[in-house]
Coordinates of C-alpha atoms and ligand atoms in Angstrom, one line a residue:
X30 CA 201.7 118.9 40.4
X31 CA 203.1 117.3 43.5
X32 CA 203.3 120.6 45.3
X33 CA 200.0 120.8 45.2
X34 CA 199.0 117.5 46.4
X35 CA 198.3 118.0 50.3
X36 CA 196.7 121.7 49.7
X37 CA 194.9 121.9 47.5
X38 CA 191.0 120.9 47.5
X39 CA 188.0 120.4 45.2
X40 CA 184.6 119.1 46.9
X41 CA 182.0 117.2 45.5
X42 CA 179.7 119.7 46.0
X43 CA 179.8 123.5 47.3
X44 CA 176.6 124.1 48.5
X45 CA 178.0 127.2 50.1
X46 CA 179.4 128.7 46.9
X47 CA 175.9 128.4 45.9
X48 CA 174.7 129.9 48.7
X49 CA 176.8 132.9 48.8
X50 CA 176.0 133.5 45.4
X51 CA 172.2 134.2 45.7
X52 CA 172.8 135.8 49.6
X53 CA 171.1 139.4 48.5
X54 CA 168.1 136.9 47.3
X55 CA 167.3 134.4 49.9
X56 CA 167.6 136.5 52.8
X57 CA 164.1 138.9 52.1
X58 CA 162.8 135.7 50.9
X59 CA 163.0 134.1 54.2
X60 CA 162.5 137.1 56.6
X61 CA 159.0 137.4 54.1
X62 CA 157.6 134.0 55.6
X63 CA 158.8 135.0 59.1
X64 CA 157.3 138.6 58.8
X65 CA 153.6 136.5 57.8
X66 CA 154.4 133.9 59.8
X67 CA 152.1 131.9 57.1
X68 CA 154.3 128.7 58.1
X69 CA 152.2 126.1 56.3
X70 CA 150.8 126.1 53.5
X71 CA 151.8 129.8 53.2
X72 CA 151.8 132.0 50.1
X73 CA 155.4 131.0 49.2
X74 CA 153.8 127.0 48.8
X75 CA 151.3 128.2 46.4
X76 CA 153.7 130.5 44.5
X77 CA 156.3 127.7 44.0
X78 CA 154.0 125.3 42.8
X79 CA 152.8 127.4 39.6
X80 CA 156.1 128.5 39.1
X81 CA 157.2 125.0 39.0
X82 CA 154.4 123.8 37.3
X83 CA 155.1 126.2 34.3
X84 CA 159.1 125.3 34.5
X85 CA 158.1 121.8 33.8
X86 CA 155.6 122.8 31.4
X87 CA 152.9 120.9 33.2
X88 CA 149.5 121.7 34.5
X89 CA 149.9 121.4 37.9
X90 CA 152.5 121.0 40.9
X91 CA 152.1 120.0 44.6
X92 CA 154.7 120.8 47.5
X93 CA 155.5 118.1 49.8
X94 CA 158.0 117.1 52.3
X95 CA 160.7 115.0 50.5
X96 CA 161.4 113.7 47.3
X97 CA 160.3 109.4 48.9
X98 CA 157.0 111.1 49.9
X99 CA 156.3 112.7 46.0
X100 CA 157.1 109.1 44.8
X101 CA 155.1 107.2 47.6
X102 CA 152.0 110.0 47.1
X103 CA 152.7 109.5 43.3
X104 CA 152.2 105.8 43.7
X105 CA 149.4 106.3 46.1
X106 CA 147.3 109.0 43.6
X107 CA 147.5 107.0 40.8
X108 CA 145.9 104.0 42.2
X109 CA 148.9 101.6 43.1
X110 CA 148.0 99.1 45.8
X111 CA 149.1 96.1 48.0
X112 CA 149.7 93.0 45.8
X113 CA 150.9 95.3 43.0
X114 CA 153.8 94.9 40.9
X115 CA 155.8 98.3 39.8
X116 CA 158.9 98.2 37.6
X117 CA 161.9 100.6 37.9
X118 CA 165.7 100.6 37.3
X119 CA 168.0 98.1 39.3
X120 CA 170.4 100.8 39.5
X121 CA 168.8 103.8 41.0
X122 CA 168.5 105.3 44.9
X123 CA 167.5 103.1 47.5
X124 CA 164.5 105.5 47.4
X125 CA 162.6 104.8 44.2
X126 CA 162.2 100.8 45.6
X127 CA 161.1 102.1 49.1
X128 CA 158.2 104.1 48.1
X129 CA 157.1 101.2 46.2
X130 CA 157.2 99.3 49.2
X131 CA 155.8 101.5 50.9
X132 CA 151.9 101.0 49.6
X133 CA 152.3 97.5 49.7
X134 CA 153.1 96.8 46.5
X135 CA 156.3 95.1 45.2
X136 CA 159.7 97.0 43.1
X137 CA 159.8 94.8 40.0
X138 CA 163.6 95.5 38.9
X139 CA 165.2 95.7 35.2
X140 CA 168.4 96.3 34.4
X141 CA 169.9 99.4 32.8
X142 CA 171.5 100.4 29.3
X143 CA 175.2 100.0 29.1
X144 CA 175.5 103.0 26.9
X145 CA 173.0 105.3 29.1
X146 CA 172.6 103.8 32.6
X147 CA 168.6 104.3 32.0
X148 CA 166.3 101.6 32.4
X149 CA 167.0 99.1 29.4
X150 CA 163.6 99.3 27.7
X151 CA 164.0 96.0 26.3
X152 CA 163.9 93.9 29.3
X153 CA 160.5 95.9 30.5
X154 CA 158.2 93.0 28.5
X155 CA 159.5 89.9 30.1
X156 CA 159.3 91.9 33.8
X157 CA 155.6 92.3 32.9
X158 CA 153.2 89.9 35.2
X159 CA 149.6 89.9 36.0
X160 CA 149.7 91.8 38.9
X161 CA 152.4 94.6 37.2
X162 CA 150.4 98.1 37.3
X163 CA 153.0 100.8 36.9
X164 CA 156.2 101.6 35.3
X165 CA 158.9 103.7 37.3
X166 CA 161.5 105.3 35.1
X167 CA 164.2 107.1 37.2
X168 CA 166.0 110.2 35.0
X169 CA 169.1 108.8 37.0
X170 CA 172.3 111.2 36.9
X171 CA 169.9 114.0 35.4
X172 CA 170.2 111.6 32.1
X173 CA 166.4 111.4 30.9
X174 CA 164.8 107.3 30.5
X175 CA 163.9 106.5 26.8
X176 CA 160.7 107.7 27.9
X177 CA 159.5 106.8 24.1
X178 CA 160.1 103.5 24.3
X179 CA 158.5 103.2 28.0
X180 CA 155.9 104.9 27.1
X181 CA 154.7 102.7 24.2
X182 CA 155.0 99.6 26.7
X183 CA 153.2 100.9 29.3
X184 CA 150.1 101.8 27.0
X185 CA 150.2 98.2 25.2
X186 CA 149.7 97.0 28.8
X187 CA 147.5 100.0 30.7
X188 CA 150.2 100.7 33.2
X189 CA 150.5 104.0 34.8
X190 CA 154.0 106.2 34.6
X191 CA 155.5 107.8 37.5
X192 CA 158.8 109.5 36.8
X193 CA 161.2 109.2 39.7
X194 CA 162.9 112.6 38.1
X195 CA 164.6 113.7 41.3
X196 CA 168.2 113.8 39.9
X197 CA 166.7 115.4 36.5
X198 CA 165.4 119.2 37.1
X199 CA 164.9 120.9 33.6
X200 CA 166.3 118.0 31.8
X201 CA 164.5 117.6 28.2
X202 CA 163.4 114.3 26.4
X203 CA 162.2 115.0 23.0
X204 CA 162.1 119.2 23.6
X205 CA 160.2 118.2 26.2
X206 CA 160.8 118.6 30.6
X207 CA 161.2 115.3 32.2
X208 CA 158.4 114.8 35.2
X209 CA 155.4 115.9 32.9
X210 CA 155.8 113.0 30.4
X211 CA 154.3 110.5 32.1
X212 CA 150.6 110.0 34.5
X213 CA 153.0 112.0 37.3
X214 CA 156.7 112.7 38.2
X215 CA 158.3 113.5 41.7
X216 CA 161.2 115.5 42.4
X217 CA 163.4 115.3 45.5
X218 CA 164.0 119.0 46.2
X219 CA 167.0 117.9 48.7
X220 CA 170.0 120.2 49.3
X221 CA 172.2 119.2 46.8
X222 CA 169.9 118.1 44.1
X223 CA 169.8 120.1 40.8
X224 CA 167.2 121.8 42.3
X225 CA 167.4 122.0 46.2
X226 CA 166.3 123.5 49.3
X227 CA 167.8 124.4 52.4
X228 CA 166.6 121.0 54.1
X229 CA 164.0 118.1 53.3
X230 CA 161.5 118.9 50.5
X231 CA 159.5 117.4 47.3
X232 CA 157.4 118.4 44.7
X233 CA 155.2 116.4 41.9
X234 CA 153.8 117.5 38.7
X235 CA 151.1 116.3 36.6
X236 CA 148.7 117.0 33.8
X237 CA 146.0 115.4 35.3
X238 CA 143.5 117.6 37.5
X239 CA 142.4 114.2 39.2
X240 CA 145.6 113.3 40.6
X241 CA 146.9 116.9 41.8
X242 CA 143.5 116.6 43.6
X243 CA 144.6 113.4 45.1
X244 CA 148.2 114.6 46.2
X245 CA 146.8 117.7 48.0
X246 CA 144.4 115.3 49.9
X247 CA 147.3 113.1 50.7
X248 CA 149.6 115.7 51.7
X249 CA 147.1 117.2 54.1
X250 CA 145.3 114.9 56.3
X251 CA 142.8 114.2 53.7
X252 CA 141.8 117.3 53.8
X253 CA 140.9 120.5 51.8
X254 CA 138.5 122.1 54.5
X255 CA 139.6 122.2 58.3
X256 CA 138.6 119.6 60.2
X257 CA 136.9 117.9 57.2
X258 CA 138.9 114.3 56.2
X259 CA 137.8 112.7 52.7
X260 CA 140.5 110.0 53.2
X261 CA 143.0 109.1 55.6
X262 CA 145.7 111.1 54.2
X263 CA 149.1 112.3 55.6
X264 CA 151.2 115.2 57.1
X265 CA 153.8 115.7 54.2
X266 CA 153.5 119.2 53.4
X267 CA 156.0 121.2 51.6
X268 CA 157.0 123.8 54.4
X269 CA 156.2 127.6 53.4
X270 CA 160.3 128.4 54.5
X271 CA 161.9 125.8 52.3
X272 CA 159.3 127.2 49.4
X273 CA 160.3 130.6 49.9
X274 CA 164.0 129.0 49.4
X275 CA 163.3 127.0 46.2
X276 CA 161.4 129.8 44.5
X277 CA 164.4 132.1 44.5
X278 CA 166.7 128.8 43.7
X279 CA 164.1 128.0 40.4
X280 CA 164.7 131.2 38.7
X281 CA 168.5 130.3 38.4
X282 CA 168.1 126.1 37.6
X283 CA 168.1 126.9 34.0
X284 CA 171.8 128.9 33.9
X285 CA 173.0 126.5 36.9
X286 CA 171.9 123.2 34.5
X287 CA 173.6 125.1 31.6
X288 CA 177.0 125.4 33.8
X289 CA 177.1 121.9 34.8
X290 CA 176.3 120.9 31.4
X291 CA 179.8 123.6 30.2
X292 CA 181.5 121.1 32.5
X293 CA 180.0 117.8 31.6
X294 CA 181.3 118.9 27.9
X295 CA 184.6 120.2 29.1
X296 CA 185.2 116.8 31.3
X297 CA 184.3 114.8 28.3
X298 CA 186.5 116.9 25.9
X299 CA 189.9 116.9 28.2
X300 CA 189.2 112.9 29.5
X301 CA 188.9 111.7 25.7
X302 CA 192.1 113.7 24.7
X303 CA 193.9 112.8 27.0
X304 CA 192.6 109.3 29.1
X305 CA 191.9 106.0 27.3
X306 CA 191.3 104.3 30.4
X307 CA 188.0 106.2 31.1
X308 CA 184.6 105.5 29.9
X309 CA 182.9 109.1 29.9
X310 CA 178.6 109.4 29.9
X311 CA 177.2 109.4 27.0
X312 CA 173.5 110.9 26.0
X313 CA 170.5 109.3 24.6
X314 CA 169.9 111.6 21.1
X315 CA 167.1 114.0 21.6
X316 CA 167.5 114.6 25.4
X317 CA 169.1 117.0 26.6
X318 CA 170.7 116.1 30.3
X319 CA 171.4 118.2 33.4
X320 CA 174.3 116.4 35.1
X321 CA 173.1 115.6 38.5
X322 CA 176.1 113.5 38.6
X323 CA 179.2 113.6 36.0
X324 CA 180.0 109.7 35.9
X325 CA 183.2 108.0 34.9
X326 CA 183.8 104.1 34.4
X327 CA 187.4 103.1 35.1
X328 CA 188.4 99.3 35.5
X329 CA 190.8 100.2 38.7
X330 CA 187.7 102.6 40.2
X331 CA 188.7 101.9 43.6
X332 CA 192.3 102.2 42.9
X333 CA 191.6 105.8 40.9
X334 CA 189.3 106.7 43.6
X335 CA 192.2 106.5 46.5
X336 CA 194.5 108.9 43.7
X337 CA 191.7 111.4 43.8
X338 CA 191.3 111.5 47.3
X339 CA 195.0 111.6 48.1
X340 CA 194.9 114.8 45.3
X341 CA 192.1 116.8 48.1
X342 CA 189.5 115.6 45.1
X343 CA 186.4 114.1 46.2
X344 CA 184.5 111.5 45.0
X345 CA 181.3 109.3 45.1
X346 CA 180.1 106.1 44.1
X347 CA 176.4 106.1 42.6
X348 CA 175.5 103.3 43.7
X349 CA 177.9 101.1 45.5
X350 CA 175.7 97.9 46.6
X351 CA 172.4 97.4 43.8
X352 CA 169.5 97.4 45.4
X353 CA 168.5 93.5 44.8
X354 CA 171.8 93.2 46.9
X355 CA 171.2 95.2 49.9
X356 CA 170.1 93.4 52.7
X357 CA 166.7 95.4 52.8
X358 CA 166.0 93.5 50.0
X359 CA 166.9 90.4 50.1
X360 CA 163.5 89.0 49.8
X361 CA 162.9 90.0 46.4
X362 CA 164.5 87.0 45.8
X363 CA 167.3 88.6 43.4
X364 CA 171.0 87.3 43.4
X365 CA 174.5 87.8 42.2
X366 CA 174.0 88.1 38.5
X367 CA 170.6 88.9 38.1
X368 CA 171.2 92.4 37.0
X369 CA 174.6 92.0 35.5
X370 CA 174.8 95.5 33.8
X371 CA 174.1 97.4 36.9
X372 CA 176.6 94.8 39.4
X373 CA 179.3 95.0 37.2
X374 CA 178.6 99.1 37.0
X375 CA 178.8 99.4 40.9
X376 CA 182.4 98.1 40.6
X377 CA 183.5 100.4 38.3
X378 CA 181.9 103.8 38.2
X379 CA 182.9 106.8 39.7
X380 CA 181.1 110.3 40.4
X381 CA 183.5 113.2 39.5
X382 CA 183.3 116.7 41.3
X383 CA 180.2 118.2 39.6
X384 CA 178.0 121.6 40.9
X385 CA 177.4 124.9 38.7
X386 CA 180.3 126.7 40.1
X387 CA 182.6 124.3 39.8
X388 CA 185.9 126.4 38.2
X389 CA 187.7 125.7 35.2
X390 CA 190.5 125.4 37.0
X391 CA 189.6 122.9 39.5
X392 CA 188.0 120.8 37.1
X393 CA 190.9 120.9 35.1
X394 CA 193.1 119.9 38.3
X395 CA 190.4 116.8 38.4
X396 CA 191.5 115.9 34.7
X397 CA 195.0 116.1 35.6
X398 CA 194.8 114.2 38.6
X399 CA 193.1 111.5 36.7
X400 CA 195.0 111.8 34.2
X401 CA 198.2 111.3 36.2
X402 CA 196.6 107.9 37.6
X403 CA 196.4 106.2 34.0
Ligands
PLP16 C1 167.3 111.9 46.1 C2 166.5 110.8 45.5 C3 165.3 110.3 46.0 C4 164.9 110.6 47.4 O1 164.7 111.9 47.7 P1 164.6 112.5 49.3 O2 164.2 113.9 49.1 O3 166.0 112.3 49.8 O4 163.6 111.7 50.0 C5 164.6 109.4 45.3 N1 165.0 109.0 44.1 C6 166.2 109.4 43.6 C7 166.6 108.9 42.2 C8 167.0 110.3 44.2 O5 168.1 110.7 43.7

């Protein structure tokens, strides 16, 4: 193994293996939108938004312009306001607590589940106040939220659900897609999600006719007829090139989650053989993931990290500061030890290599490597 040490390379992602893969497809698909020059709001919008509506087995999608816009819409279309309280997961993206900043209102935070890194449903009663309106589940690591569980709170109490399901395209709770299990979900469609295009882009889905007629206001200015302006809604349109893009990507998510979730298995299988030191993710029963991320706990992560890297393998920490600790939010009022699963998480988890065309090979190189650290 040390010959190969300074040659030989695994990436965190390979967006361009992806690419090259679906090359015969995405060309026509983008010199369509430049032959119709239907830029915005062009036929490729609508088309994408019924095809992902029916992926997600949901009544109806709306493009936008980036996964933070779909949550702060989301937020916006079902009614949350300044003053309000909305709860998600103290370990999530940076993201998910914006947007809820965003419209004024305030990111209420709960810790996760040790086992599952999902939003511990227990702790969502005591985070409930007067002025909590909404419940924010994030499907973090393409892992689903017991949405079961948070959806029985949230009805005891009236609160809405938005899904933040932007590491979680396809993934199934209960047989059923994440994003259409709650009032509304929002994807981030950025390049290397499960699902992503070839720049910024969004998309939200709902079963509810009321609030897809609120997001296409939102999106557009307010505005369903030219020059007519209901509210005072925003430029955040999905753009008809990156549609064009993600309808081609779509009809391959389903054999590209199946792939990462070959690997998932096969990291789990060789790690448990053969590397006590390392805690390796583990499923709620009756979901059925998609592996955004593949995530490792080690109690030397930083020490393991600087083995991979010196091996060409590339890593990533999801996340490496908690939210309640990042200076953008230090007026929450949270402190060290307020979320003790998700601080003592951010010291020792690790993000493996992980993308559909991942080889055998390589990720068996990855095991080895870590392997050779333990
Ligand atoms: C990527 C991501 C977002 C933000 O999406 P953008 O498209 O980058 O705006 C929000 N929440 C989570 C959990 C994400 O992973």
């Amino acid at each position: 193994m040390a010959s190969e040490i300074s040659t030989r390379k695994v990436p965190f992602v390979d967006l361009g293996a992806q690419y090259r893969s679906i090359q015969d497809e995405i060309e026509p698909a983008i010199s369509g939108v430049l032959e119709r020059c239907d830029f915005i709001l062009g036929d490729s919008v609508a088309q994408f938004e019924e095809e992902m509506a029916a992926y997600c087995e949901a009544g109806f999608a709306v493009g936008v312009d980036s996964g933070t816009s779909a949550l702060e819409l989301a937020l916006m279309a079902v009614g949350i306001e300044a003053g309000d309280e909305v709860i998600t997961a103290a370990n999530t993206f940076i993201a998910s607590a914006l947007a809820i900043s965003y419209v004024g209102a305030t990111p209420v935070l709960v810790d996760i589940d040790p086992n599952t890194y999902q939003m511990d449903p227990n702790l969502l009663e005591a985070a409930i106040s007067a002025r909590t309106k909404a419940i924010m589940p994030v499907h973090l690591y393409g892992q689903p939220a017991d949405m079961a569980a948070v959806t029985a709170i949230a009805r005891r109490h009236g609160l809405k659900i938005i899904e933040d399901a932007s590491q979680a395209h396809g993934a199934r709770s209960a047989g059923r897609r994440v994003g259409a299990l709650g009032d509304v979900g929002a994807f981030s469609l950025y390049p290397a999600k499960n699902l992503g295009a070839y720049g910024d882009a969004g998309v939200l889905v709902t079963n509810d006719q009321d609030v897809a007629d609120k997001l296409r206001l939102l999106r557009n200015y307010g505005s369903t007829r030219k020059y007519h302006h209901e509210v005072r809604g925003f430029n955040r349109r999905l753009d008809t090139l990156q549609a064009a893009v993600l309808r081609v990507k779509l009809a391959h998510l389903d054999s590209w989650n199946s792939a990462r979730r070959n690997h998932a298995e096969a990291y789990s299988r060789i790690l448990a053989e053969r590397v006590a030191a390392v805690e390796t993710p583990q499923s709620a029963a009756g979901t059925e993931p998609v592996y955004h991320v593949y995530v490792i706990r080690h109690d030397d992560r930083d020490g393991l990290q600087r083995h991979l890297t010196a091996h060409g393998i590339a890593t990533v920490i999801h996340y490496p500061m908690p939210i309640h600790l990042q200076p953008a939010y230090a007026d929450l009022g949270y402190g060290v030890g307020s979320f003790p699963v998700t601080e003592d998480y951010a010291n020792r988890i690790l993000s493996l290599p992980m993308y559909a065309e991942l080889e055998h090979r390589d990720l068996e190189y990855v095991c080895d490597a870590v392997a050779s650290f333990t």
